[in-house]
Amino acid sequence: MKSHYPEVYAQWRQDPVAFWQAAGEKIDWIRPATHVFNAEAGAYGRWFDGALCNTCENCVDRHVEAGNGERLALIHDSPVTGQVRRYTYDELLIEVGALASVMQDYGVAKGDRVVIYMPMVAEAVIAMLACARIGAIHSVVFGGFAAPELATRTEDAKAKYIISASCGIEPGRIVEYKPLLDEAIELSAHQPDGCLILQREQLRCELIPGRDGDYAELIGAAKAAGRISECVPVAATDPLYILYTSGTTGQPKGVVRDNGGHMVALRWAMENHYGVQPGEVFWAASDVGWVVGHSFICYGPLLNGSTTVLYEGKPVGTPDAGAYWRVIQDHKVAALFAAPTAFRAIKKVDPQGRLISEYNLDAFRTLFLAGERSDPATIEWAQEKLQRPVVDHWWQTETGWPMSGNPVGLGLLPVKPGSPGVPMPGYDVQVLDDDGHPVARGELGNIVCKLPLPPSGFPTLWNAEERFHSAYLREFPGYYATADAGIIDEDGYVFIMARTDDIINVAGHRLSTGAMEEVMGKHPDIAESAVVGLADALKGQIPIGFYVTNDGVNRDPCELQAELILGVREAIGPVAAFKTVIEVARLPKTRSGKVLRGTMQKIGDGADWKLPAAIDDPESLTEITEALVREGILIRE
Ligand code: COA
Ligand code: AMP
């Protein structure tokens, strides 16, 4: 089929308001918008201003009312526990309605914040929907974060209530959630009114009387009494959730998502970008703690009336590199969304793709990759082995849905390996130099989007309006600064090459090197430190720390390094994959004292680098090279 993308993108350009108004017709509104776009509201305007709606009603009740209650809504496939649980839309309504009632019993009401700290269990999605149902604002915290990260988020969001579980299950180890939760609550200056704990049979935990409720007990009672709370009308511009993401400091940024615009954009994306129909099965192999999990495990597929898969396992080792093909076969998955790192892991174990032929993938049409740069070798391998389109697409927590991609639903465009496609309607993507002037086609620069952001774009940061302006809007007036650098080629394809800030991407996880430096800096023996992300064949990037000790410190480096590694693991979490630290006599700096992290990274990656003009002492870079060679990270030619 010939792609309709050019016409559709042109339609949006010609009349963005009419475009999104038409897209909004696929959503049930309790009261329609007074302004589809109100340019006077918010920092750059607000979408669907004046409308009333409920996101849970659109994800669940609407399908039941339309007679599709027996359709499968959610499949929890958990190779780590050997269980598969299926929920129809009818059953999902009962679960969500019961949990919403229990939360209301605790006094949780519209606008209250609820932290969800859960492993990949169905109850995590049920909890998100239950919050949406009563107008509470959820903030899901990824299970791989440590207690201090959970504390920061609980405190910043001033969570009234926390929903958690006794444990998560990682291959080979059970992650005890409860001690992490208790520690986080102790660390937080703000105390929640109560917690609801899902006891998992793999490891039960002690509940604190007066604070912790037992999920199964309370939800069981609510279900037995047939309690299904009503959907609470909220403004389209009210927050649906806060999702904290890494910024340039240890203090994460609370990205706020609204209700109305979010629904409109996701519904449009499911149909037109992913090309998935109601009743078909969509699987985003991410975690509910990331934006991909929010948009395309929970909200997008359910808004679309599709079936979503929640997978509690890994691409390899649960039990083998055929795990993804098994899930696709068992649940007749039409489209899979995964991080390239997962495919690099599969390719490493099964380079010939032999396991693919052991499964029936007839229902499977398209593989979507995002979260980090897709290297052409991985795309080409997947295309060849799967004999299906492999589509890279680019987006961020801040936008909630693809900024660029290959809209399969409009007809596949030619795939250019290395490029996450073309701008989606809603995004006027441009490349500017550091002074804010457009660069020539094909030239590298700062990738920006002309304001306003489309529906689903974040209107602000929670409790941090000034940071929202300074981090995103001030550098290039009139544009949203993505903090990605890249190019747009002659055909309008976008290429994302690097971040312009200190964010690194480890196995598709967005992490701040600044936050790791803050943790190292707190060690009493450390004078200063620098963390850079070096290229890694599996994870894309891995963090490498460099440190200088205080004068007079004479410690065994192995012991000190173990303390630093443990410090980051305990402060940020295992997900940081912080495993290498190197002692150096000094850090390379400019004459004004700026640490030359960019040059250190280039040296570590074995890439070409130039001596920075403002360097204080060129010899300091030779010392970094020597240290990397000594550690076996850099091979001397
Ligand atoms: N709860 C607790 N710990 C977690 C966790 C969770 N939800 N998720 C990861 N961790 C831990 C892991 O157990 C590991 O701990 P370890 O240092 O003790 O081994 C550490 O965090 C790093 O985990 P991970 O990044 O998953 O690396 P891995 O080496 O275990 O596996 C891959 C490598 C490629 C298989 C894995 O990273 C993967 O599946 N990536 C997909 C990424 C993804 O979905 N990204 C979302 C964006 S789309
Ligand atoms: P997150 O907010 O966690 O989704 O991370 C967003 C960042 O991940 C982006 O700013 C990019 O740096 C990177 N990213 C996401 N998708 C892609 C992609 N398809 N290609 C290159 N980088 C990507």
Tab-separated table of C-alpha atoms in Angstrom, residues 49-327:
chain	number	residue	atom	x	y	z
A	49	ASP	CA	-9.191	23.082	27.117
A	50	GLY	CA	-12.589	23.134	28.785
A	51	ALA	CA	-13.318	19.452	28.079
A	52	LEU	CA	-14.281	16.930	30.763
A	53	CYS	CA	-13.360	13.274	30.410
A	54	ASN	CA	-12.108	10.177	32.185
A	55	THR	CA	-9.176	8.163	30.874
A	56	CYS	CA	-10.209	4.925	32.618
A	57	GLU	CA	-13.706	5.172	31.145
A	58	ASN	CA	-12.133	5.357	27.685
A	59	CYS	CA	-9.740	2.470	28.398
A	60	VAL	CA	-12.192	0.083	30.026
A	61	ASP	CA	-15.894	0.939	30.483
A	62	ARG	CA	-16.377	2.153	26.925
A	63	HIS	CA	-15.426	-1.235	25.484
A	64	VAL	CA	-17.701	-3.061	27.918
A	65	GLU	CA	-20.589	-0.747	27.083
A	66	ALA	CA	-19.966	-1.294	23.372
A	67	GLY	CA	-20.516	-5.041	23.883
A	68	ASN	CA	-16.836	-6.010	23.775
A	69	GLY	CA	-16.571	-6.998	27.437
A	70	GLU	CA	-15.564	-10.556	26.587
A	71	ARG	CA	-12.610	-9.404	24.521
A	72	LEU	CA	-9.186	-9.937	26.075
A	73	ALA	CA	-7.815	-6.723	27.520
A	74	LEU	CA	-4.694	-7.744	29.421
A	75	ILE	CA	-2.412	-10.780	29.412
A	76	HIS	CA	0.155	-11.108	32.178
A	77	ASP	CA	2.791	-13.516	30.878
A	78	SER	CA	5.365	-14.297	33.529
A	79	PRO	CA	8.047	-16.841	32.698
A	80	VAL	CA	9.797	-15.987	35.974
A	81	THR	CA	6.851	-17.421	37.920
A	82	GLY	CA	5.600	-19.821	35.255
A	83	GLN	CA	2.178	-18.134	35.189
A	84	VAL	CA	-0.067	-16.613	32.537
A	85	ARG	CA	-3.144	-14.656	33.629
A	86	ARG	CA	-5.725	-13.257	31.245
A	87	TYR	CA	-8.284	-10.504	31.887
A	88	THR	CA	-11.204	-9.665	29.597
A	89	TYR	CA	-12.450	-6.078	29.534
A	90	ASP	CA	-15.351	-7.224	31.776
A	91	GLU	CA	-12.889	-8.657	34.311
A	92	LEU	CA	-10.604	-5.650	34.104
A	93	LEU	CA	-13.533	-3.381	34.943
A	94	ILE	CA	-14.290	-5.425	38.070
A	95	GLU	CA	-10.635	-5.347	39.225
A	96	VAL	CA	-10.125	-1.658	38.517
A	97	GLY	CA	-13.512	-0.650	39.952
A	98	ALA	CA	-12.822	-2.593	43.153
A	99	LEU	CA	-9.357	-1.104	43.652
A	100	ALA	CA	-10.702	2.384	42.966
A	101	SER	CA	-13.326	1.821	45.704
A	102	VAL	CA	-10.678	0.646	48.161
A	103	MET	CA	-8.582	3.721	47.435
A	104	GLN	CA	-11.595	5.934	48.026
A	105	ASP	CA	-12.096	4.191	51.379
A	106	TYR	CA	-8.617	5.422	52.283
A	107	GLY	CA	-9.715	8.936	51.339
A	108	VAL	CA	-7.838	9.088	48.042
A	109	ALA	CA	-9.639	11.624	45.863
A	110	LYS	CA	-9.271	13.630	42.668
A	111	GLY	CA	-5.893	15.365	42.443
A	112	ASP	CA	-4.236	13.253	45.171
A	113	ARG	CA	-0.942	11.609	44.222
A	114	VAL	CA	-0.491	7.851	44.430
A	115	VAL	CA	2.927	6.232	44.064
A	116	ILE	CA	2.932	2.811	42.411
A	117	TYR	CA	6.101	0.804	43.101
A	118	MET	CA	5.476	-2.585	41.621
A	119	PRO	CA	7.017	-5.355	39.586
A	120	MET	CA	5.559	-6.373	36.243
A	121	VAL	CA	2.283	-7.749	37.557
A	122	ALA	CA	-1.240	-7.113	36.269
A	123	GLU	CA	-2.010	-5.185	39.452
A	124	ALA	CA	0.432	-2.466	38.350
A	125	VAL	CA	-1.744	-1.677	35.309
A	126	ILE	CA	-4.907	-2.114	37.369
A	127	ALA	CA	-3.546	0.425	39.859
A	128	MET	CA	-2.767	2.959	37.123
A	129	LEU	CA	-6.285	2.630	35.731
A	130	ALA	CA	-7.865	2.787	39.196
A	131	CYS	CA	-6.094	6.095	39.843
A	132	ALA	CA	-7.286	7.439	36.487
A	133	ARG	CA	-10.808	6.302	37.376
A	134	ILE	CA	-11.020	8.459	40.503
A	135	GLY	CA	-8.963	11.340	39.130
A	136	ALA	CA	-5.954	10.567	41.363
A	137	ILE	CA	-2.548	11.272	39.824
A	138	HIS	CA	-0.284	8.243	39.728
A	139	SER	CA	3.463	8.239	39.799
A	140	VAL	CA	4.917	4.866	38.894
A	141	VAL	CA	8.461	4.234	40.130
A	142	PHE	CA	10.540	1.635	38.290
A	143	GLY	CA	11.292	-1.411	40.433
A	144	GLY	CA	15.007	-1.318	39.633
A	145	PHE	CA	15.415	1.982	41.514
A	146	ALA	CA	16.736	1.959	45.072
A	147	ALA	CA	15.033	3.320	48.185
A	148	PRO	CA	16.473	6.882	48.002
A	149	GLU	CA	15.092	7.310	44.459
A	150	LEU	CA	11.692	6.111	45.651
A	151	ALA	CA	11.932	8.497	48.595
A	152	THR	CA	12.736	11.504	46.380
A	153	ARG	CA	9.711	10.791	44.212
A	154	THR	CA	7.347	10.113	47.134
A	155	GLU	CA	8.453	13.350	48.738
A	156	ASP	CA	8.297	15.513	45.632
A	157	ALA	CA	4.867	14.180	44.662
A	158	LYS	CA	3.651	14.305	48.312
A	159	ALA	CA	2.048	10.918	47.784
A	160	LYS	CA	-1.085	10.301	49.830
A	161	TYR	CA	-1.028	6.575	49.161
A	162	ILE	CA	1.445	3.970	47.911
A	163	ILE	CA	0.608	0.736	46.116
A	164	SER	CA	3.398	-1.838	46.176
A	165	ALA	CA	4.140	-5.541	46.343
A	166	SER	CA	6.106	-7.902	48.545
A	167	CYS	CA	8.666	-8.710	45.860
A	168	GLY	CA	9.826	-8.567	42.287
A	169	ILE	CA	11.536	-11.424	40.527
A	170	GLU	CA	14.742	-11.010	38.582
A	171	PRO	CA	16.364	-14.064	37.020
A	172	GLY	CA	18.217	-15.826	39.817
A	173	ARG	CA	17.123	-13.506	42.620
A	174	ILE	CA	14.053	-12.266	44.399
A	175	VAL	CA	13.973	-8.509	44.890
A	176	GLU	CA	12.474	-7.719	48.287
A	177	TYR	CA	10.380	-4.634	47.672
A	178	LYS	CA	9.046	-4.186	51.179
A	179	PRO	CA	12.348	-3.258	52.905
A	180	LEU	CA	12.991	-0.785	50.068
A	181	LEU	CA	9.528	0.707	50.510
A	182	ASP	CA	9.887	0.968	54.292
A	183	GLU	CA	13.319	2.571	53.948
A	184	ALA	CA	12.015	5.038	51.357
A	185	ILE	CA	9.130	6.081	53.599
A	186	GLU	CA	11.578	6.548	56.441
A	187	LEU	CA	13.874	8.669	54.251
A	188	SER	CA	11.032	10.790	52.898
A	189	ALA	CA	10.117	14.012	54.672
A	190	HIS	CA	6.556	13.399	53.495
A	191	GLN	CA	4.589	10.449	54.883
A	192	PRO	CA	1.774	8.736	52.948
A	193	ASP	CA	-1.533	8.088	54.737
A	194	GLY	CA	-1.427	4.413	53.849
A	195	CYS	CA	0.003	1.644	51.677
A	196	LEU	CA	-1.595	-1.258	49.874
A	197	ILE	CA	0.646	-4.296	49.506
A	198	LEU	CA	0.233	-7.152	47.070
A	199	GLN	CA	1.562	-10.299	48.737
A	200	ARG	CA	3.221	-12.541	46.161
A	201	GLU	CA	3.584	-16.206	46.955
A	202	GLN	CA	7.305	-16.183	46.024
A	203	LEU	CA	8.050	-14.039	49.106
A	204	ARG	CA	5.506	-12.667	51.530
A	205	CYS	CA	6.320	-9.709	53.761
A	206	GLU	CA	5.314	-8.290	57.119
A	207	LEU	CA	2.628	-5.617	56.973
A	208	ILE	CA	2.788	-2.644	59.316
A	209	PRO	CA	-0.480	-2.499	61.276
A	210	GLY	CA	-2.344	0.757	60.814
A	211	ARG	CA	-0.387	1.656	57.678
A	212	ASP	CA	-0.350	-1.298	55.284
A	213	GLY	CA	-3.414	-2.925	53.786
A	214	ASP	CA	-3.413	-6.380	52.195
A	215	TYR	CA	-4.273	-6.066	48.515
A	216	ALA	CA	-5.940	-9.464	48.080
A	217	GLU	CA	-7.987	-9.128	51.246
A	218	LEU	CA	-9.306	-5.640	50.573
A	219	ILE	CA	-9.900	-6.080	46.856
A	220	GLY	CA	-11.469	-9.494	47.505
A	221	ALA	CA	-13.939	-7.921	49.923
A	222	ALA	CA	-14.740	-5.070	47.524
A	223	LYS	CA	-15.328	-7.525	44.682
A	224	ALA	CA	-17.489	-9.777	46.850
A	225	ALA	CA	-19.621	-6.740	47.638
A	226	GLY	CA	-19.825	-5.925	43.906
A	227	ARG	CA	-18.225	-2.517	44.431
A	228	ILE	CA	-17.241	-0.699	41.243
A	229	SER	CA	-16.623	2.981	41.850
A	230	GLU	CA	-17.896	5.501	39.343
A	231	CYS	CA	-15.525	7.266	36.932
A	232	VAL	CA	-14.834	10.760	38.239
A	233	PRO	CA	-15.004	13.487	35.556
A	234	VAL	CA	-11.719	15.403	35.254
A	235	ALA	CA	-10.667	18.313	33.079
A	236	ALA	CA	-8.831	17.224	29.936
A	237	THR	CA	-6.007	19.449	31.157
A	238	ASP	CA	-5.865	17.861	34.632
A	239	PRO	CA	-2.832	15.666	35.280
A	240	LEU	CA	-3.258	11.932	34.690
A	241	TYR	CA	0.192	11.086	35.959
A	242	ILE	CA	3.630	12.327	36.947
A	243	LEU	CA	6.540	10.291	35.641
A	244	TYR	CA	9.931	11.173	37.033
A	245	THR	CA	12.798	11.027	34.596
A	246	SER	CA	16.505	11.697	34.832
A	247	GLY	CA	17.647	15.259	34.474
A	248	THR	CA	21.045	16.856	34.793
A	249	THR	CA	21.047	16.729	38.589
A	250	GLY	CA	20.253	14.076	41.175
A	251	GLN	CA	16.771	15.606	41.526
A	252	PRO	CA	14.613	13.848	38.913
A	253	LYS	CA	12.191	15.818	36.780
A	254	GLY	CA	8.484	15.124	37.280
A	255	VAL	CA	7.051	15.061	33.774
A	256	VAL	CA	3.328	15.856	33.960
A	257	ARG	CA	0.893	14.228	31.535
A	258	ASP	CA	-2.644	15.467	31.015
A	259	ASN	CA	-5.776	13.374	30.401
A	260	GLY	CA	-7.383	14.651	27.207
A	261	GLY	CA	-4.503	15.341	24.836
A	262	HIS	CA	-2.778	12.157	25.976
A	263	MET	CA	-5.776	10.023	25.005
A	264	VAL	CA	-6.141	11.701	21.632
A	265	ALA	CA	-2.463	11.334	20.706
A	266	LEU	CA	-2.183	7.706	21.862
A	267	ARG	CA	-5.359	6.663	20.081
A	268	TRP	CA	-4.030	8.300	16.901
A	269	ALA	CA	-0.643	6.602	17.310
A	270	MET	CA	-2.070	3.105	17.885
A	271	GLU	CA	-4.026	3.232	14.675
A	272	ASN	CA	-1.768	5.258	12.431
A	273	HIS	CA	1.751	4.739	13.700
A	274	TYR	CA	1.552	1.153	14.957
A	275	GLY	CA	-1.220	0.078	12.563
A	276	VAL	CA	-2.951	-2.004	15.232
A	277	GLN	CA	-6.700	-2.644	15.189
A	278	PRO	CA	-9.119	-3.112	18.107
A	279	GLY	CA	-9.090	-6.789	19.092
A	280	GLU	CA	-5.491	-7.304	17.935
A	281	VAL	CA	-2.664	-8.002	20.347
A	282	PHE	CA	0.013	-5.383	21.000
A	283	TRP	CA	3.071	-6.114	23.104
A	284	ALA	CA	5.421	-3.451	24.430
A	285	ALA	CA	8.295	-5.373	26.041
A	286	SER	CA	9.182	-2.588	28.416
A	287	ASP	CA	8.444	-1.956	32.073
A	288	VAL	CA	5.467	-0.069	33.500
A	289	GLY	CA	8.000	2.179	35.242
A	290	TRP	CA	9.079	3.770	31.944
A	291	VAL	CA	7.112	5.974	29.586
A	292	VAL	CA	6.893	3.135	27.052
A	293	GLY	CA	5.113	1.098	29.697
A	294	HIS	CA	2.717	3.943	30.482
A	295	SER	CA	1.840	4.695	26.872
A	296	PHE	CA	2.012	1.311	25.209
A	297	ILE	CA	1.590	-1.351	27.863
A	298	CYS	CA	-1.207	0.433	29.677
A	299	TYR	CA	-2.985	3.316	27.989
A	300	GLY	CA	-2.537	3.119	24.197
A	301	PRO	CA	-3.634	-0.488	23.557
A	302	LEU	CA	-6.580	-0.219	25.969
A	303	LEU	CA	-7.788	3.089	24.521
A	304	ASN	CA	-7.702	1.319	21.178
A	305	GLY	CA	-9.718	-1.687	22.397
A	306	SER	CA	-6.735	-3.927	21.671
A	307	THR	CA	-5.203	-6.598	23.916
A	308	THR	CA	-2.023	-5.685	25.752
A	309	VAL	CA	0.708	-8.033	26.980
A	310	LEU	CA	2.521	-7.420	30.266
A	311	TYR	CA	5.654	-9.560	30.192
A	312	GLU	CA	7.535	-10.358	33.384
A	313	GLY	CA	10.708	-11.784	31.914
A	314	LYS	CA	13.802	-10.989	29.887
A	315	PRO	CA	14.635	-11.410	26.206
A	316	VAL	CA	17.197	-14.079	27.075
A	317	GLY	CA	17.468	-16.495	29.980
A	318	THR	CA	13.729	-16.802	30.751
A	319	PRO	CA	14.317	-19.512	29.698
A	320	ASP	CA	16.234	-18.833	26.476
A	321	ALA	CA	16.633	-16.514	23.491
A	322	GLY	CA	13.367	-17.849	22.033
A	323	ALA	CA	11.311	-16.198	24.807
A	324	TYR	CA	10.058	-13.330	22.609
A	325	TRP	CA	9.029	-15.713	19.814
A	326	ARG	CA	7.187	-17.912	22.334
A	327	VAL	CA	5.182	-14.942	23.618
